[in-house]
PDB file of C-alpha atoms and ligand atoms in Angstrom:
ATOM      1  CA  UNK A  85      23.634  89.054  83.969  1.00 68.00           C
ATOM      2  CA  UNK A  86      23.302  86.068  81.851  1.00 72.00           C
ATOM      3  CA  UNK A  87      20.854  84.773  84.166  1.00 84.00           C
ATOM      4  CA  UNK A  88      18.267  87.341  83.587  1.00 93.00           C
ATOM      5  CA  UNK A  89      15.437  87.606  82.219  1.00 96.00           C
ATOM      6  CA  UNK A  90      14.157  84.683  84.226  1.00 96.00           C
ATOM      7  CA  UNK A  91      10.498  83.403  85.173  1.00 97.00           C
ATOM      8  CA  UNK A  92       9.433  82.692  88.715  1.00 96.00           C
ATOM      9  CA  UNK A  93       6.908  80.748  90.234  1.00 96.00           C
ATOM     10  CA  UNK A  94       5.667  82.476  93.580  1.00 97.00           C
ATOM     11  CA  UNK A  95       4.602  80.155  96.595  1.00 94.00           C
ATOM     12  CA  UNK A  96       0.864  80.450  95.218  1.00 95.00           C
ATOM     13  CA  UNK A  97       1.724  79.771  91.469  1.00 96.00           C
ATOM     14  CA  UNK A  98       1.806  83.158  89.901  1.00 96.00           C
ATOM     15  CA  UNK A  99       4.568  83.424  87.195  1.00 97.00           C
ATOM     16  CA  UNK A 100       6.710  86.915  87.483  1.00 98.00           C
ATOM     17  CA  UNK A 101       9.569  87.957  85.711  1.00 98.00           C
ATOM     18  CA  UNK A 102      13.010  88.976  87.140  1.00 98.00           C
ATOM     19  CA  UNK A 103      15.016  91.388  84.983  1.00 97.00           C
ATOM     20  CA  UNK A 104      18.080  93.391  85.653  1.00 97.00           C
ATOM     21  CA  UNK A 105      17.080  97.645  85.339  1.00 96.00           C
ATOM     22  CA  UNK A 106      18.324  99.361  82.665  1.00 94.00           C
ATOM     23  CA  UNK A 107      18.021 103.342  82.512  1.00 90.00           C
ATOM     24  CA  UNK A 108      14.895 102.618  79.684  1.00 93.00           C
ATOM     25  CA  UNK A 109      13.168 101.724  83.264  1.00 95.00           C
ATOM     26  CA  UNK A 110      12.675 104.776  85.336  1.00 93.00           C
ATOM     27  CA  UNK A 111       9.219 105.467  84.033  1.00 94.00           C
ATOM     28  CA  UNK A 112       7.985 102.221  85.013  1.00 96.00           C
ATOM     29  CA  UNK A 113       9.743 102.624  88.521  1.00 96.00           C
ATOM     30  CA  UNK A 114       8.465 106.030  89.441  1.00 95.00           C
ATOM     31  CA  UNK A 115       4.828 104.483  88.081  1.00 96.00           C
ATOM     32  CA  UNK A 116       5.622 102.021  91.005  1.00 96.00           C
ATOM     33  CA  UNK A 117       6.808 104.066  93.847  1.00 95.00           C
ATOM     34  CA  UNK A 118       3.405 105.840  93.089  1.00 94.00           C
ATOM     35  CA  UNK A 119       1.331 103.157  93.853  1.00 94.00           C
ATOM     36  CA  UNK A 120       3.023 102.152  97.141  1.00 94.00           C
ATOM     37  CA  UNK A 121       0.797 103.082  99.755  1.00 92.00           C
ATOM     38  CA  UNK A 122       2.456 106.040 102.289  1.00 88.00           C
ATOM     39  CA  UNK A 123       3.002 103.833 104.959  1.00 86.00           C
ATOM     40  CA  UNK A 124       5.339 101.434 102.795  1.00 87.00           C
ATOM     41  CA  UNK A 125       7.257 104.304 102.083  1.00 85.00           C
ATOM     42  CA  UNK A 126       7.325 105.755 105.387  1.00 78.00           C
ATOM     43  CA  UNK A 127      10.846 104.711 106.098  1.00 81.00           C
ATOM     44  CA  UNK A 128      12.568 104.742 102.438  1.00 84.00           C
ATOM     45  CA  UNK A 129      15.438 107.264 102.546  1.00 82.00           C
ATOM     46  CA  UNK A 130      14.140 109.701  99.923  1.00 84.00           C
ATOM     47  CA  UNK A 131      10.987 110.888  98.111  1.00 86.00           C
ATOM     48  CA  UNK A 132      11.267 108.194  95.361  1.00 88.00           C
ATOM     49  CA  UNK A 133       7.889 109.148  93.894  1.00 89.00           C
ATOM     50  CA  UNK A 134      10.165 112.127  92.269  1.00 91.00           C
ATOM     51  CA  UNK A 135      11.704 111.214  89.155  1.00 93.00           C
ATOM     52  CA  UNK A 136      15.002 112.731  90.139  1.00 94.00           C
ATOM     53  CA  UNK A 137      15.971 111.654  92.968  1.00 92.00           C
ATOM     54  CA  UNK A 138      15.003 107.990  91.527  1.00 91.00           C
ATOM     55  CA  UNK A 139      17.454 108.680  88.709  1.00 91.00           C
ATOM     56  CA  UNK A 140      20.385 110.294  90.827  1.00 90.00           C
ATOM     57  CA  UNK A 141      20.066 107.079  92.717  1.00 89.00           C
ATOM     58  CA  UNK A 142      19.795 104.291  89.701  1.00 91.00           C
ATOM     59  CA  UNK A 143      21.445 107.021  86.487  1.00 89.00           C
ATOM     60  CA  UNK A 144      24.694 105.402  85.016  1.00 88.00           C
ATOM     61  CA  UNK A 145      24.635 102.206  86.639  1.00 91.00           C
ATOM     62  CA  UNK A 146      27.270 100.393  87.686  1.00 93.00           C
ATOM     63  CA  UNK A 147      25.855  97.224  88.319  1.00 94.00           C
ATOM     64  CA  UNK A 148      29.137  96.095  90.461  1.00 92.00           C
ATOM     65  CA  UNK A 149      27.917  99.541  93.181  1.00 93.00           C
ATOM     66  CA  UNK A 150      23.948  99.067  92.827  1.00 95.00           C
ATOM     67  CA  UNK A 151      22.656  95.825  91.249  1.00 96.00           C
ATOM     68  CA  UNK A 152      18.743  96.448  90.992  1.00 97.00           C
ATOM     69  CA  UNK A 153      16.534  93.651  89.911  1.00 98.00           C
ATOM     70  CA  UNK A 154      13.132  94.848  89.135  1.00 98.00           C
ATOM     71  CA  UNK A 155      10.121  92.518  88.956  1.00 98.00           C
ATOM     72  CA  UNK A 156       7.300  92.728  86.719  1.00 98.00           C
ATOM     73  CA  UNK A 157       3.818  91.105  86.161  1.00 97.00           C
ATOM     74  CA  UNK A 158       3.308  91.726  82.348  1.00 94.00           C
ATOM     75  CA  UNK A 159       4.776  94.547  81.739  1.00 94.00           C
ATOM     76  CA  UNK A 160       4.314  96.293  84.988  1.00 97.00           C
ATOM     77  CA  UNK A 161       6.450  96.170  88.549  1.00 98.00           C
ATOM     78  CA  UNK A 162       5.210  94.784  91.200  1.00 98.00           C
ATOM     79  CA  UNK A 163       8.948  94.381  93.404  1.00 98.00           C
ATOM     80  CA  UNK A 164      12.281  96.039  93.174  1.00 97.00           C
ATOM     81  CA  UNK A 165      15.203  94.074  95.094  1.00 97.00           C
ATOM     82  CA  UNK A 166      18.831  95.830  94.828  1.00 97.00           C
ATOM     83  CA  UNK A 167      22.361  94.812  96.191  1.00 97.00           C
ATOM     84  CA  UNK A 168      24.100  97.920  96.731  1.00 96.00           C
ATOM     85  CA  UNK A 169      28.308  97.893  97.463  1.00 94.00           C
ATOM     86  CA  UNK A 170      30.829 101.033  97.853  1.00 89.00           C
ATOM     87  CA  UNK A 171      33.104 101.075  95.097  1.00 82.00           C
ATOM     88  CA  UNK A 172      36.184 100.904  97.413  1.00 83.00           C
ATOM     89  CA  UNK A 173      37.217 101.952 101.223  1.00 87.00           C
ATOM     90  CA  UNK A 174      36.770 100.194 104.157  1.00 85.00           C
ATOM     91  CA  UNK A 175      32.848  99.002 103.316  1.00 88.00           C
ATOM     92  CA  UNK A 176      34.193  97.313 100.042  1.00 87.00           C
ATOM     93  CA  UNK A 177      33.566  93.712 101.352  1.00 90.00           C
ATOM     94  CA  UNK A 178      30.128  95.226 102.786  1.00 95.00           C
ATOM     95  CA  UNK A 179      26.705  94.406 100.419  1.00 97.00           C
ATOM     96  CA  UNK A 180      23.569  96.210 101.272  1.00 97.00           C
ATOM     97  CA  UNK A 181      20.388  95.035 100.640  1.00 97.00           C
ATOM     98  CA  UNK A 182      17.106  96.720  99.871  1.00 96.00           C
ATOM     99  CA  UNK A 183      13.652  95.169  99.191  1.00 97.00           C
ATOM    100  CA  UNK A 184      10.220  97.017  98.241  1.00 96.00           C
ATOM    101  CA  UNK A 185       7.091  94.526  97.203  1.00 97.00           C
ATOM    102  CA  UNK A 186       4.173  95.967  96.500  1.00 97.00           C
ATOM    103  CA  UNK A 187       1.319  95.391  98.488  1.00 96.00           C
ATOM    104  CA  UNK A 188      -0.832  93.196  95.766  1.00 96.00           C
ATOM    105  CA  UNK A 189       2.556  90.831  96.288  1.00 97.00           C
ATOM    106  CA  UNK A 190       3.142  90.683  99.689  1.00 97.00           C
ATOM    107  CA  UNK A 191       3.453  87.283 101.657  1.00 96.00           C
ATOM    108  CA  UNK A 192       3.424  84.964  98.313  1.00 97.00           C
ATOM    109  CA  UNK A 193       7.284  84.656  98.801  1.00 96.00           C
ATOM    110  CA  UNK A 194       8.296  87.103  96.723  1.00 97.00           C
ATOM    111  CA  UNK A 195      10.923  89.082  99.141  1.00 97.00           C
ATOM    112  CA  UNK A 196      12.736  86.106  99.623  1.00 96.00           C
ATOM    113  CA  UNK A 197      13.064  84.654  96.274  1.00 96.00           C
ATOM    114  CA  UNK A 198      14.746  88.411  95.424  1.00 96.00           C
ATOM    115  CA  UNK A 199      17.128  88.415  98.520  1.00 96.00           C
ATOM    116  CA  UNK A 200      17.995  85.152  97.608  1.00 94.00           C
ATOM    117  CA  UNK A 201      18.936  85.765  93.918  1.00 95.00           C
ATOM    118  CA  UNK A 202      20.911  88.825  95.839  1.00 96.00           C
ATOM    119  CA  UNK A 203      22.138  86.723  98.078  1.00 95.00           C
ATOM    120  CA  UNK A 204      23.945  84.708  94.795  1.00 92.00           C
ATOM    121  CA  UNK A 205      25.012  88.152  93.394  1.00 94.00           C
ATOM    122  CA  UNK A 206      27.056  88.900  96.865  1.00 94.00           C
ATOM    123  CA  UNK A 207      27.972  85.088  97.036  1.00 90.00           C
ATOM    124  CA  UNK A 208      29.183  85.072  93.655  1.00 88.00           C
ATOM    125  CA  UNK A 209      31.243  88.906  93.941  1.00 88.00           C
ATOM    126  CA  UNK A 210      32.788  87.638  97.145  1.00 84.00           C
ATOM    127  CA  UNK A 211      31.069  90.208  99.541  1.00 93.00           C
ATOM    128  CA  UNK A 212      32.044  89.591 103.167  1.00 93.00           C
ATOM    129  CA  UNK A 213      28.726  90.533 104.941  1.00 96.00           C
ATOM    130  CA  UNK A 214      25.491  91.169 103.783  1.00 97.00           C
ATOM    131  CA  UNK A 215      23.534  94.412 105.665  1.00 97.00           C
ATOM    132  CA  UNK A 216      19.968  95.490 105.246  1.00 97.00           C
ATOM    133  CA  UNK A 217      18.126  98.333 107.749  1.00 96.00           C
ATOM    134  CA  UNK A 218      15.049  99.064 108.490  1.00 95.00           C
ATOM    135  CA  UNK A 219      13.329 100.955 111.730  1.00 93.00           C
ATOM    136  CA  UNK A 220      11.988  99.304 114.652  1.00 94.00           C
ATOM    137  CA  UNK A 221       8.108  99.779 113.674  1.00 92.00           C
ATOM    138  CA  UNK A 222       9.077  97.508 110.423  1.00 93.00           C
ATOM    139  CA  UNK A 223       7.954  94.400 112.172  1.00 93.00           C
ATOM    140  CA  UNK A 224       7.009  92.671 108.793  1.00 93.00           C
ATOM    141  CA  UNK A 225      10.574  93.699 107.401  1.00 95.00           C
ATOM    142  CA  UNK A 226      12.517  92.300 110.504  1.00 96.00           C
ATOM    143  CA  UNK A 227       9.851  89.066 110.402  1.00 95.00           C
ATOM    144  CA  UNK A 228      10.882  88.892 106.678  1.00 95.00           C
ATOM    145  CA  UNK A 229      14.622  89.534 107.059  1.00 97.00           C
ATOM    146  CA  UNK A 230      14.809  86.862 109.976  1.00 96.00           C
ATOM    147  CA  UNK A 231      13.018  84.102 108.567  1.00 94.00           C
ATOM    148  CA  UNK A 232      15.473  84.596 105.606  1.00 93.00           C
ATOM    149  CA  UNK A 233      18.302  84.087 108.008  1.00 94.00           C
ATOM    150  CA  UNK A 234      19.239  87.389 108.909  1.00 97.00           C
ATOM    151  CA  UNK A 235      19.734  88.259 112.661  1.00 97.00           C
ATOM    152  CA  UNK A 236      19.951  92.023 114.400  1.00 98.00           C
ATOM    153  CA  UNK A 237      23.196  92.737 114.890  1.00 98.00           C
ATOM    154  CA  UNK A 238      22.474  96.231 116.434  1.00 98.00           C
ATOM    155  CA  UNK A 239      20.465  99.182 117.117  1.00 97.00           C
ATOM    156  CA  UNK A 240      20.794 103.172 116.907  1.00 98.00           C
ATOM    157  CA  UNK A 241      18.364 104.769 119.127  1.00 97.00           C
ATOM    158  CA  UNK A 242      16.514 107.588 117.263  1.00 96.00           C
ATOM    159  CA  UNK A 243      18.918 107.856 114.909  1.00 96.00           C
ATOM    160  CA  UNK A 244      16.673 108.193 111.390  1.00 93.00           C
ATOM    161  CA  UNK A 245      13.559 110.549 110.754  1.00 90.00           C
ATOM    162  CA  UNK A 246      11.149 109.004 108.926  1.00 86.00           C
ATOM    163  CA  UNK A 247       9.238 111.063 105.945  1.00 82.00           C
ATOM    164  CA  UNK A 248       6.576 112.434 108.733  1.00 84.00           C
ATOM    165  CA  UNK A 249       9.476 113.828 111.204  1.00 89.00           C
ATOM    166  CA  UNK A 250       9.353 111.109 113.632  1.00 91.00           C
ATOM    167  CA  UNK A 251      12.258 109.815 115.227  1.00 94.00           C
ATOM    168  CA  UNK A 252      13.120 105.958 115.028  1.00 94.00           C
ATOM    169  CA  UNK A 253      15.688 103.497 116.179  1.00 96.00           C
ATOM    170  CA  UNK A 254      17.714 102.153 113.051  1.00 96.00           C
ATOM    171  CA  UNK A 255      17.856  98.251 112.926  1.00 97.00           C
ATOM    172  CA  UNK A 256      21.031  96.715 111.666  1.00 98.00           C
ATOM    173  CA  UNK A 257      20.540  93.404 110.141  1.00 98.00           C
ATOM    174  CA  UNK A 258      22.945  91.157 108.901  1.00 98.00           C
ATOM    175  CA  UNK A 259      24.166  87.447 107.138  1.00 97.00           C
ATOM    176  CA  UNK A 260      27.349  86.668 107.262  1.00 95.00           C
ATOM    177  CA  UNK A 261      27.875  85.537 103.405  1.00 93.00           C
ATOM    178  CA  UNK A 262      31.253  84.412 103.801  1.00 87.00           C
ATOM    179  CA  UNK A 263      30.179  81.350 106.133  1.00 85.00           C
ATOM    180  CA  UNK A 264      28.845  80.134 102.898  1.00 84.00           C
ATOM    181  CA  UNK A 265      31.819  81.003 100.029  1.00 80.00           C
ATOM    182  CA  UNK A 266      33.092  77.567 100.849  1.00 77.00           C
ATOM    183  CA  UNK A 267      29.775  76.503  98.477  1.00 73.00           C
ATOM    184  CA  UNK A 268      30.429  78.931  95.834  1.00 70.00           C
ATOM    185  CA  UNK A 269      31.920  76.461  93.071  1.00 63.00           C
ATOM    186  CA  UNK A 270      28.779  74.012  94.342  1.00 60.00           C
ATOM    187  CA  UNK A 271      26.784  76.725  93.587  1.00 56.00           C
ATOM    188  CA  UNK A 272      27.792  77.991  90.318  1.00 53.00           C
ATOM    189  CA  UNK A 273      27.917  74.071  89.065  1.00 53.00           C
ATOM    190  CA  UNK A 274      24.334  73.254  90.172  1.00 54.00           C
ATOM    191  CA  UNK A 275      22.940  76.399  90.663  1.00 50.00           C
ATOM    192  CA  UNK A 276      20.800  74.364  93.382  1.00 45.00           C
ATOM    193  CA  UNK A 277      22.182  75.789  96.854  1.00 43.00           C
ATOM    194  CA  UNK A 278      19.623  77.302  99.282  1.00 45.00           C
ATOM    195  CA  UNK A 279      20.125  79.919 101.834  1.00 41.00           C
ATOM    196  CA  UNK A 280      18.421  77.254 104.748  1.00 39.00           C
TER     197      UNK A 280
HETATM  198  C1  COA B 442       9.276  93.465 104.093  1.00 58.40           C
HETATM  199  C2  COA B 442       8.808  93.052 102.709  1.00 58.40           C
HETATM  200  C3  COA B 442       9.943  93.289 101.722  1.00 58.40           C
HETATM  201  C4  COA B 442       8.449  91.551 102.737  1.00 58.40           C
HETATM  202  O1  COA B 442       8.090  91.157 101.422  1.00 58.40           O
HETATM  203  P1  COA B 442       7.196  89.856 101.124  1.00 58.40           P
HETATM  204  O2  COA B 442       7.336  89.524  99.680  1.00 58.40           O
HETATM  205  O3  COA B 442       5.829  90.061 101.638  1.00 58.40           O
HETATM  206  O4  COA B 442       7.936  88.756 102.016  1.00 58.40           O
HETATM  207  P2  COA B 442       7.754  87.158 101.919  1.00 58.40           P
HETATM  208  O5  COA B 442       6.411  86.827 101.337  1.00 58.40           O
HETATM  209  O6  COA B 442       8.947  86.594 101.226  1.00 58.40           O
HETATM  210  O7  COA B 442       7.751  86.797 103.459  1.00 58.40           O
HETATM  211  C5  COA B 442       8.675  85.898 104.032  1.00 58.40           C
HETATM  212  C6  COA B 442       8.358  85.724 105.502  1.00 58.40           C
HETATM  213  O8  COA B 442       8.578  86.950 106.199  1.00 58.40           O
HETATM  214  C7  COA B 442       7.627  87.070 107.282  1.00 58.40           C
HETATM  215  N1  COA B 442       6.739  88.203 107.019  1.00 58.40           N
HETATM  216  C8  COA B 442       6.627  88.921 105.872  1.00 58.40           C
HETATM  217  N2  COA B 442       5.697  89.899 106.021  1.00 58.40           N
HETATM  218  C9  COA B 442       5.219  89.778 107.272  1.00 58.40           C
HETATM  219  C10 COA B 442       4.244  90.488 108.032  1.00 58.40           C
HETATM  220  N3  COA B 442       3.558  91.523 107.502  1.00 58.40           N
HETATM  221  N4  COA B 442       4.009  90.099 109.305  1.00 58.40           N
HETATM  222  C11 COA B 442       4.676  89.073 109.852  1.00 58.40           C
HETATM  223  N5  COA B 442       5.613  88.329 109.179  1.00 58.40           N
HETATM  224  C12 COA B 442       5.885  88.684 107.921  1.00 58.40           C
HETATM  225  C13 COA B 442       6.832  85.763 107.274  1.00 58.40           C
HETATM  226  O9  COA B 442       7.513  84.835 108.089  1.00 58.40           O
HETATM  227  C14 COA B 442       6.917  85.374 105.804  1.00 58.40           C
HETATM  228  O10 COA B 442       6.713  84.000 105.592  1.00 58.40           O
HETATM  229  P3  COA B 442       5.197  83.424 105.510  1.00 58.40           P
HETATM  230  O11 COA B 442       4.412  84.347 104.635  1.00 58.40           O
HETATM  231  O12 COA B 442       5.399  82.051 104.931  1.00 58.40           O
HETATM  232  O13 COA B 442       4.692  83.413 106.927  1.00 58.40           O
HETATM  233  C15 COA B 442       7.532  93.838 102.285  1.00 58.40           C
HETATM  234  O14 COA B 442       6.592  93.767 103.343  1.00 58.40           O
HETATM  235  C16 COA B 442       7.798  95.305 101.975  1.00 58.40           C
HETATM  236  O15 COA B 442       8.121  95.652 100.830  1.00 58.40           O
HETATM  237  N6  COA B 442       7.716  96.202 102.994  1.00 58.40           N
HETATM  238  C17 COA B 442       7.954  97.633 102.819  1.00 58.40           C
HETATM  239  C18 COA B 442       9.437  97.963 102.543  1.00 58.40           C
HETATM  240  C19 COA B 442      10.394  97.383 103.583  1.00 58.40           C
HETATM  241  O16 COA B 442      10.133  97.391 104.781  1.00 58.40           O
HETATM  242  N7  COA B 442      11.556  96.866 103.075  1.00 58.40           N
HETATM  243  C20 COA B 442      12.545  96.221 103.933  1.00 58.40           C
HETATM  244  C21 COA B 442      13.670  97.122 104.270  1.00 58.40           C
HETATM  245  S1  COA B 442      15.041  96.854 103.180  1.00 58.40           S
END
């Protein structure tokens, strides 16, 4: 938490700010959602342009079961990036990750500067195994999720609908985090370790 707020420099030299969400942000957020065009939000796992389902997903945050990190230009979001983790059971050791950029964004870097400050967060709370899923017509999602190390571990056939009624296979992705805990005191020292 003490990290944040913090400025970033994208590949093409626009400055955006990283900031931890706070329940003061749901206006903002659903103002986002909105502006995502349909087929962004094809495949997101409920109606987030409604302000309550946003809020039944991000109210009373515990940042140690869903750690969102919203970006903004000025004062408005452009990306939100979260690490989510089961509060105990089985999954404990198991961090999910979820990444939305807008479209304006896209392709200056911006998804994997957020997974990677996730990446820290899981590094840092000793999660096992980081997860993210996404459907098979997400081609720029698995491009993004692969060049950022990630690598399909498996595949559900038709096992999600997305918000149109179509069936789709469910890609698993996955980075094993805990081939890299043996940098963790590296890391928090020099805050200068890179996921490649
Ligand atoms: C997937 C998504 C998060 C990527 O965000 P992004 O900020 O554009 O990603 P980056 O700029 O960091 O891209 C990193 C790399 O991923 C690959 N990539 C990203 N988008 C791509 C696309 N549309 N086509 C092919 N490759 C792509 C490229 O290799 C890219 O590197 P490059 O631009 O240097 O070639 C974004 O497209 C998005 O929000 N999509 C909708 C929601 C979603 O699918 N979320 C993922 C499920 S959790």
């Amino acid at each position: 938490m003490a990290d944040y707020p913090k400025n970033v420099q994208l590949k093409d030299g626009k400055e955006v700010t990283f900031r931890v969400m706070t329940d003061n942000d749901f206006d903002s957020l659903v103002e986002f959602y909105r502006t995502i065009p349909e087929k962004d939000r094809l495949f997101l796992r409920v109606d987030v342009t409604d302000r309550k389902n946003v809020e039944s997903r991000f109210g009373n945050l515990d940042y140690n079961n869903a750690f969102p990190i919203l970006v903004f230009e000025r004062d408005k979001i452009v990306a939100i990036g979260t690490l989510f983790r089961p509060e105990f059971g089985w999954m404990r050791n198991l961090g999910e990750i979820r990444v939305l950029v807008s479209p304006d964004f896209q392709r200056r870097g911006l998804a994997t500067i957020l997974v990677r400050e996730l990446f820290f967060r899981a590094l840092k709370s000793k999660i096992y195994k980081l997860q993210a899923e996404m459907t098979d017509v997400q081609e720029s999602a698995i491009a993004a999720f692969e060049r950022m190390g990630f690598r399909e571990e498996a595949r559900l056939k038709k096992h999600v609908t997305d918000i149109r009624g179509r069936r789709r296979d469910l890609v698993i992705m996955t980075l094993d985090v805990e081939d890299f805990w043996y940098l963790i005191e590296d890391f928090v020292e020099s805050h200068e370790f890179r996921i490649h």
